[in-house]
Short mmCIF file of C-alpha atoms in Angstrom, two decimals:
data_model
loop_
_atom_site.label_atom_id
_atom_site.label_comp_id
_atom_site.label_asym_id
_atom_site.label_seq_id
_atom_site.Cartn_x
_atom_site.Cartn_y
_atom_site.Cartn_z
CA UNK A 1 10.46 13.50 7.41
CA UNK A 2 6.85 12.49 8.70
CA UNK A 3 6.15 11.47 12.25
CA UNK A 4 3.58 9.04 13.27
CA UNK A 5 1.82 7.78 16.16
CA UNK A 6 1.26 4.06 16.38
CA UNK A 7 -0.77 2.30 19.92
CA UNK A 8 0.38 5.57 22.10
CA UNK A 9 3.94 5.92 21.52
CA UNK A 10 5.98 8.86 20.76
CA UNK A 11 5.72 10.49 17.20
CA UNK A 12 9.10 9.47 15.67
CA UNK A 13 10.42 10.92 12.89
CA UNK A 14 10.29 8.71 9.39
CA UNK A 15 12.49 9.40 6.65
CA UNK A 16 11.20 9.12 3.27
CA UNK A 17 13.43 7.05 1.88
CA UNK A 18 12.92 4.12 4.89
CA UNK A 19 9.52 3.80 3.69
CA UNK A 20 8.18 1.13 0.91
CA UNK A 21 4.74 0.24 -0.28
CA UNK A 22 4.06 -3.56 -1.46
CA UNK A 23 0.60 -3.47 -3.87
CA UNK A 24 -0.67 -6.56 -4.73
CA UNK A 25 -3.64 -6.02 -7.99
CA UNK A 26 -5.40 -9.59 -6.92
CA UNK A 27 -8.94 -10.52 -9.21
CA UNK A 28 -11.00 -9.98 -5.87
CA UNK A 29 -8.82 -7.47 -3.98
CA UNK A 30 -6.00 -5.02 -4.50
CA UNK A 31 -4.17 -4.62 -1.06
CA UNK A 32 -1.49 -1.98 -0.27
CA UNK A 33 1.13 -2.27 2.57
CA UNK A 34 3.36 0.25 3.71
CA UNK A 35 6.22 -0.03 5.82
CA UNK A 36 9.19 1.50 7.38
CA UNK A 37 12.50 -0.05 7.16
CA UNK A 38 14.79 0.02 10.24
CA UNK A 39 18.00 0.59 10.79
CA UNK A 40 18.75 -2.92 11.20
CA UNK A 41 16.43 -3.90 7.81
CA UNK A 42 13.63 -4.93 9.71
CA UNK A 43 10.18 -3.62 8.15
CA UNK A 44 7.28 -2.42 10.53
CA UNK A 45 4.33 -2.58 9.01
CA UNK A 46 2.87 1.22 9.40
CA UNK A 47 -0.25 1.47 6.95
CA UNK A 48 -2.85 -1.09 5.04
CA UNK A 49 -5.32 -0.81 2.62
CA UNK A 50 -7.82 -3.51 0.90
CA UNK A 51 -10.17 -2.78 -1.82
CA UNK A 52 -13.10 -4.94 -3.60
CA UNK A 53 -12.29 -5.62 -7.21
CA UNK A 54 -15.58 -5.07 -9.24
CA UNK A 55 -16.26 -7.53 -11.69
CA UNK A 56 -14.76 -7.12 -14.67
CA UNK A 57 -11.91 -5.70 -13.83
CA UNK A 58 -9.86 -9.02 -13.96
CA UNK A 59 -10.21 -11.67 -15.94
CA UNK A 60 -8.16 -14.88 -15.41
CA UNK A 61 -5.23 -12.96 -13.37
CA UNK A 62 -5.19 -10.51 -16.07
CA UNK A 63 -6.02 -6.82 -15.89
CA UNK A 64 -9.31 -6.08 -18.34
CA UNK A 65 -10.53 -2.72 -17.44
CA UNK A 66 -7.62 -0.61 -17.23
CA UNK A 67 -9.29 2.61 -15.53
CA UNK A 68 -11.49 0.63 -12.73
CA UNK A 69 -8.09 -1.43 -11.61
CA UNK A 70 -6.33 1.98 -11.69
CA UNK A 71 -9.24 3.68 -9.62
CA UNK A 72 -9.52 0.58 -7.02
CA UNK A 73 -4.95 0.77 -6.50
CA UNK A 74 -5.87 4.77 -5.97
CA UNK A 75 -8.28 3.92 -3.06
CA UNK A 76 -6.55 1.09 -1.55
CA UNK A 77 -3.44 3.31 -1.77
CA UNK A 78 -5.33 5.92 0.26
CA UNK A 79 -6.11 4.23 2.51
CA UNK A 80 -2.70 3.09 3.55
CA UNK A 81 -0.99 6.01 3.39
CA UNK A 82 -3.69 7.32 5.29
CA UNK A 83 -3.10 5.31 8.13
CA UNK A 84 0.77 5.46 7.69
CA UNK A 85 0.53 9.36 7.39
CA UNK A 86 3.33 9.11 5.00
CA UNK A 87 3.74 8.41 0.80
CA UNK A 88 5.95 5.95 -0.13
CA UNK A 89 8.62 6.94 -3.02
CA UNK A 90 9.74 2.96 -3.54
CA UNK A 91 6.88 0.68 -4.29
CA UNK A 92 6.66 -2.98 -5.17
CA UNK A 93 3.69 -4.83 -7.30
CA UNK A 94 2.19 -8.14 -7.62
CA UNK A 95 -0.44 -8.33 -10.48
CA UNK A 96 -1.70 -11.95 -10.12
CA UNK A 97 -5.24 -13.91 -10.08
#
């Protein structure tokens, strides 16, 4: 289990398997969300990430440089989990333009 801190409450304890990551691969940005499902299946946002598609890397909603969309998920990625302090096992994609 992790624990995080969010706006000065008590580190609680997260179990891995209550936390999922959303990653939408956009033609401008790929954003990552991660979250941590309650006991009563409400999600709490706990972690976000946005990074700048370069040109090229899309082209009409379609992935074109397979390496530079890879490298931008890996940043926006860790970025989230940065702020969540946790990785998410579960994770669910959107590749649109």
């Amino acid at each position: 289990m992790s624990e995080i801190n969010l706006d000065n409450e008590k580190p609680r304890k997260i179990k891995p398997e209550n936390v999922i990551l959303a990653l939408d691969i956009g033609t401008e940005f790929v954003k990552a969300v991660i979250a941590e499902r309650t006991e009563d299946d409400n999600l709490i946002v706990i972690g976000v990430g946005k990074e700048h598609q370069n040109m090229g890397n899309m082209y009409a909603g379609a992935i074109a440089d397979i390496p530079a969309v890879v490298s931008t998920c890996e940043k926006a990625l860790s970025n989230a989990e940065g702020m969540a302090g946790v990785i998410s096992k579960t994770c669910v994609v959107g590749i649109a333009g």
